[in-house]
Structures are given as C-alpha cells and as structure tokens.
Amino acid sequence: MDEKQRILIVDDEPQITRVLRRSLTTHGYEVRSAADGESALETFGDWSPNLVITDLSMPNVSGLDLCRKLRKISSVPIIILSVRGEEQTKVEALDSGADDYIMKPFGMDELLARIRATLRRTLEAALESTTNLIETGDFRIDLEARTVTVQNREVHLTPKEYDLLLYFVRHSGKVLTHRTLLAAIWGGNFVEQTEYLRVLVGQLRKKIEPASATPRYILTEPWIGYRFNSGT
C-alpha cells in the first residue's frame, strides 16, 4: 500500500483544526496539528510533512513568518488559510513562499481539490528531475531540444517566451505574483517592471492560446499575477 501523504495543519482555532483533521483523515491523509508557528516548526523538523496548511494570524510566529522560515529550509508546499482578503495580503503571502491562498470560510471540496493539485505538482516536479521531457495536459516540452508542443502542434517561441512558459508549466495551478515571475525570468533587479511581464504574457498568449482574448491556459489573477492551467 502506498504511504499516506502527511499534512501539517497550523491554526490557533481548535474548532477549525478539528474539522480539518477529521476531513483530511477521512480522505486518507495522515494529519498532525500545531497551534502556532513555533510548535509547527518543531513538528516539521520531527515529522517532515508533504504539505503545510497554515492560518495567517497566529500568536508569536505568524503564518507569513512561518512561510519565510520554512522556505529557508524546505520547498514543502504551503497553503495559506485566512479571513483577510486584501490583495496586498495575498501578494505578501505568495511572495513569502506560499503556494496557494484560500479565503475563510471555504468549502472542504475546494480545499481538497487544492491539496490534490498542489501535491500533484510536487510529484510532477520530482519526476521531471529525472527526465528531459515534461508532459502535462495539452503541453509537451522537450527540455534538451527546447521545443514546445501544444495539442500536438509545435509552437516556436523566443528564448524569453520559452523561459516564461516553462516556469508556468513547472508551477501549474499555482498563483504566481508579478514579482515572482519578473524575478524568475529577468532577475531580482526587474521586480518592479510589470510592463515587461504584461507584454511577454501577451506575446505568449498569442502563440499558445486558442483565442488570446479569452485565455484558457494563462489566467489572470487581478492585481496579483497569473495562474497557469495546463488543460488537465
């Protein structure tokens, strides 16, 4: 039998922790919980979870601080839960290393879907490290030849378009902020040059989208960035 995926829940509200623990356990996950960031870091070191779900507002070590501390030692996927829906808060959380952000109150079906998608990305990234070929949804990328096929149609991209698409594919389903994308494609000195990104995304959409005016693959997250959908 496959080993159960381990999820660490970090929240100072016992009722939320109980609900999450019961539901996730029912769906086959192994679950542990922590009431604050400090105890979460201790549990993380002892247990090595496959995914962390954390609230933003907690005593001592906040959810943002926990993200930053975890990112110094691990690439474990992190999902943020929060009642705070301001765009700047979401951007700060994602830039601090979170992989996804879900507003409270949330539906359990949505959370479970986000968990499955996040864990699937992690598995695909691990498999990719052993091959020169990425195949996901409608996309096939040969890393050695730097060729791209979308729905069995070869697409010719500029080097920057290729780099952006590859980053999108490697982080499919994840909300990527403007700063994250700019740093990844152009470097840290360009994180404020959002116009560069807007133009490049527009060029890439024209080449890969069935209709660039109504994007299917590169989805805009208003004021935050983009989320890539591979077509799966």
Coordinates of C-alpha atoms in Angstrom, one line a residue:
M1 CA 0.0 0.0 0.0
D2 CA 1.2 3.5 -0.8
E3 CA 2.5 5.5 2.1
K4 CA -0.1 8.1 3.2
Q5 CA 0.6 11.8 2.4
R6 CA 1.4 13.8 5.5
I7 CA -0.3 17.1 6.2
L8 CA 0.6 19.6 9.0
I9 CA -2.2 21.9 10.0
V10 CA -1.2 25.1 11.7
D11 CA -4.1 27.1 13.3
D12 CA -4.8 28.6 16.7
E13 CA -8.6 28.0 16.4
P14 CA -9.2 24.4 17.8
Q15 CA -12.6 24.1 16.1
I16 CA -11.1 24.6 12.6
T17 CA -8.2 22.3 13.4
R18 CA -10.7 19.6 14.5
V19 CA -12.8 19.9 11.3
L20 CA -9.7 19.9 9.0
R21 CA -8.2 16.9 10.9
R22 CA -11.4 14.9 10.7
S23 CA -12.0 15.6 7.0
L24 CA -8.4 15.1 5.8
T25 CA -8.1 11.9 7.8
T26 CA -11.3 10.6 6.3
H27 CA -9.8 11.3 2.8
G28 CA -6.7 9.2 3.5
Y29 CA -4.2 11.7 4.7
E30 CA -2.0 11.4 7.8
V31 CA -2.5 14.6 9.8
R32 CA -0.8 16.4 12.7
S33 CA -1.6 19.9 14.0
A34 CA 0.1 22.8 15.7
A35 CA -1.5 25.9 17.4
D36 CA 1.3 28.4 16.4
G37 CA 4.3 28.8 14.2
E38 CA 6.9 27.9 16.8
S39 CA 5.4 24.5 17.6
A40 CA 4.8 24.0 13.8
L41 CA 8.5 24.3 13.2
E42 CA 9.3 21.8 15.9
T43 CA 6.7 19.3 14.4
F44 CA 8.0 20.0 10.9
G45 CA 11.6 19.1 11.9
D46 CA 10.5 15.9 13.6
W47 CA 7.9 14.7 11.1
S48 CA 8.7 16.0 7.6
P49 CA 5.1 16.6 6.2
N50 CA 4.4 16.5 2.5
L51 CA 2.3 19.7 2.8
V52 CA 1.6 22.5 5.3
I53 CA -1.7 24.3 5.7
T54 CA -1.4 27.4 7.9
D55 CA -3.5 30.3 9.1
L56 CA -2.1 33.8 8.7
S57 CA -3.0 35.4 12.0
M58 CA -1.4 33.5 14.9
P59 CA 0.5 34.4 18.1
N60 CA 4.3 34.5 18.3
V61 CA 5.2 33.3 14.8
S62 CA 2.6 34.4 12.2
G63 CA 1.7 32.5 9.1
L64 CA 3.9 34.8 7.0
D65 CA 6.8 34.3 9.3
L66 CA 6.3 30.6 9.2
C67 CA 6.3 30.6 5.4
R68 CA 9.6 32.5 5.3
K69 CA 11.2 30.2 7.9
L70 CA 10.1 27.1 6.1
R71 CA 11.4 28.4 2.8
K72 CA 14.9 28.7 4.3
I73 CA 15.0 25.0 5.0
S74 CA 12.5 23.3 2.6
S75 CA 10.5 23.6 -0.6
V76 CA 7.5 21.8 1.0
P77 CA 4.2 23.2 -0.5
I78 CA 2.3 25.6 1.7
I79 CA -1.4 26.6 1.5
I80 CA -2.5 29.7 3.4
L81 CA -5.9 30.0 5.0
S82 CA -7.1 33.5 6.0
V83 CA -10.1 35.7 6.6
R84 CA -8.1 38.6 5.2
G85 CA -8.9 39.0 1.5
E86 CA -6.9 42.2 0.7
E87 CA -4.9 41.9 -2.5
Q88 CA -1.8 43.1 -0.8
T89 CA -2.1 40.5 1.9
K90 CA -2.4 37.7 -0.7
V91 CA 0.6 39.1 -2.6
E92 CA 2.7 39.2 0.6
A93 CA 1.8 35.7 1.5
L94 CA 2.6 34.3 -2.0
D95 CA 5.8 36.3 -2.2
S96 CA 6.8 34.9 1.2
G97 CA 6.7 31.4 -0.2
A98 CA 3.1 30.2 0.0
D99 CA 1.9 28.1 -2.9
D100 CA -1.8 28.9 -2.6
Y101 CA -4.2 31.1 -0.7
I102 CA -7.7 30.2 0.3
M103 CA -10.2 32.6 2.0
K104 CA -12.2 31.6 5.1
P105 CA -14.9 30.4 5.2
F106 CA -14.1 27.9 2.5
G107 CA -15.7 24.7 1.1
M108 CA -14.0 21.5 2.1
D109 CA -14.3 20.2 -1.5
E110 CA -12.4 23.3 -2.8
L111 CA -9.6 22.8 -0.1
L112 CA -9.3 19.1 -1.0
A113 CA -9.0 19.9 -4.7
R114 CA -6.3 22.5 -4.0
I115 CA -4.4 19.9 -1.8
R116 CA -4.6 17.3 -4.6
A117 CA -3.4 19.8 -7.2
T118 CA -0.5 21.0 -5.0
L119 CA 0.7 17.5 -4.2
R120 CA 0.4 16.5 -7.9
R121 CA 2.6 19.5 -8.8
T122 CA 5.2 18.3 -6.3
L123 CA 5.2 14.8 -7.7
E124 CA 5.5 16.0 -11.3
A125 CA 8.4 18.2 -10.3
A126 CA 10.2 15.3 -8.7
L127 CA 9.6 13.1 -11.8
E128 CA 10.7 15.9 -14.1
S129 CA 14.1 16.0 -12.4
T130 CA 14.8 12.5 -13.8
T131 CA 13.8 13.2 -17.4
N132 CA 14.3 15.7 -20.2
L133 CA 10.6 15.6 -21.1
I134 CA 7.6 17.4 -19.5
E135 CA 4.1 16.2 -20.5
T136 CA 1.2 17.8 -18.7
G137 CA -2.3 18.5 -20.0
D138 CA -2.1 19.9 -23.5
F139 CA 1.6 20.6 -23.3
R140 CA 4.8 18.7 -24.2
I141 CA 8.1 20.3 -23.6
D142 CA 11.5 18.8 -24.6
L143 CA 14.0 20.4 -22.2
E144 CA 17.0 19.3 -24.1
A145 CA 15.8 20.4 -27.6
R146 CA 13.9 23.4 -26.1
T147 CA 10.8 22.5 -28.2
V148 CA 7.2 23.1 -27.2
T149 CA 4.1 21.3 -28.5
V150 CA 0.6 22.4 -27.6
Q151 CA -2.2 20.0 -28.5
N152 CA 0.2 18.2 -30.9
R153 CA 1.1 21.4 -32.6
E154 CA 4.7 22.6 -32.4
V155 CA 4.9 26.3 -31.2
H156 CA 8.0 28.4 -31.9
L157 CA 8.9 30.6 -29.0
T158 CA 11.6 33.2 -28.3
P159 CA 14.0 32.4 -25.5
K160 CA 12.1 34.6 -23.0
E161 CA 8.7 33.2 -24.1
Y162 CA 10.1 29.7 -23.6
D163 CA 11.5 30.5 -20.2
L164 CA 8.2 32.0 -19.1
L165 CA 6.1 29.1 -20.4
L166 CA 8.5 26.6 -18.7
Y167 CA 8.1 28.4 -15.4
F168 CA 4.4 28.4 -15.8
V169 CA 4.3 24.7 -16.5
R170 CA 6.5 23.9 -13.6
H171 CA 4.2 25.8 -11.3
S172 CA 0.9 24.9 -13.0
G173 CA -2.2 25.7 -10.9
K174 CA -0.2 27.9 -8.5
V175 CA -0.9 31.6 -8.2
L176 CA 2.4 33.4 -9.3
T177 CA 2.8 37.1 -8.4
H178 CA 4.2 39.7 -10.8
R179 CA 7.3 40.0 -8.6
T180 CA 7.9 36.2 -8.5
L181 CA 7.6 35.9 -12.3
L182 CA 9.8 39.0 -13.0
A183 CA 12.5 37.8 -10.7
A184 CA 12.4 34.3 -12.2
I185 CA 12.6 35.4 -15.8
W186 CA 14.6 38.7 -15.7
G187 CA 16.2 38.6 -12.3
G188 CA 15.8 40.5 -9.0
N189 CA 16.6 43.9 -10.4
F190 CA 13.4 43.8 -12.5
V191 CA 10.7 43.0 -10.0
E192 CA 9.0 46.4 -10.4
Q193 CA 9.0 46.2 -14.3
T194 CA 5.4 44.8 -14.6
E195 CA 5.1 46.2 -18.1
Y196 CA 7.8 43.7 -19.3
L197 CA 5.7 40.9 -17.9
R198 CA 2.5 42.1 -19.4
V199 CA 4.0 42.4 -22.9
L200 CA 5.6 38.9 -22.7
V201 CA 2.4 37.3 -21.4
G202 CA 0.5 38.9 -24.3
Q203 CA 3.1 37.6 -26.8
L204 CA 2.9 34.1 -25.3
R205 CA -0.8 34.0 -25.3
K206 CA -1.0 34.8 -29.0
K207 CA 1.1 31.7 -29.7
I208 CA -0.4 29.1 -27.3
E209 CA -4.0 30.2 -26.7
P210 CA -6.8 29.0 -29.0
A211 CA -8.2 32.6 -28.5
S212 CA -5.8 35.0 -26.8
A213 CA -8.7 37.4 -25.9
T214 CA -10.3 34.6 -23.8
P215 CA -7.3 32.8 -22.3
R216 CA -7.6 29.1 -21.4
Y217 CA -4.1 28.5 -20.2
I218 CA -2.6 31.7 -18.8
L219 CA -5.3 33.0 -16.4
T220 CA -5.0 36.5 -14.9
E221 CA -5.3 36.9 -11.1
P222 CA -6.3 40.6 -10.9
W223 CA -3.7 42.8 -9.2
I224 CA -1.7 39.8 -8.1
G225 CA -0.3 37.9 -11.1
Y226 CA -1.2 34.8 -13.1
R227 CA -2.2 31.2 -12.7
F228 CA -1.3 28.6 -15.3
N229 CA -3.8 25.9 -16.3
S230 CA -2.2 23.1 -18.4
G231 CA -5.5 21.9 -19.7
T232 CA -5.8 18.9 -17.5

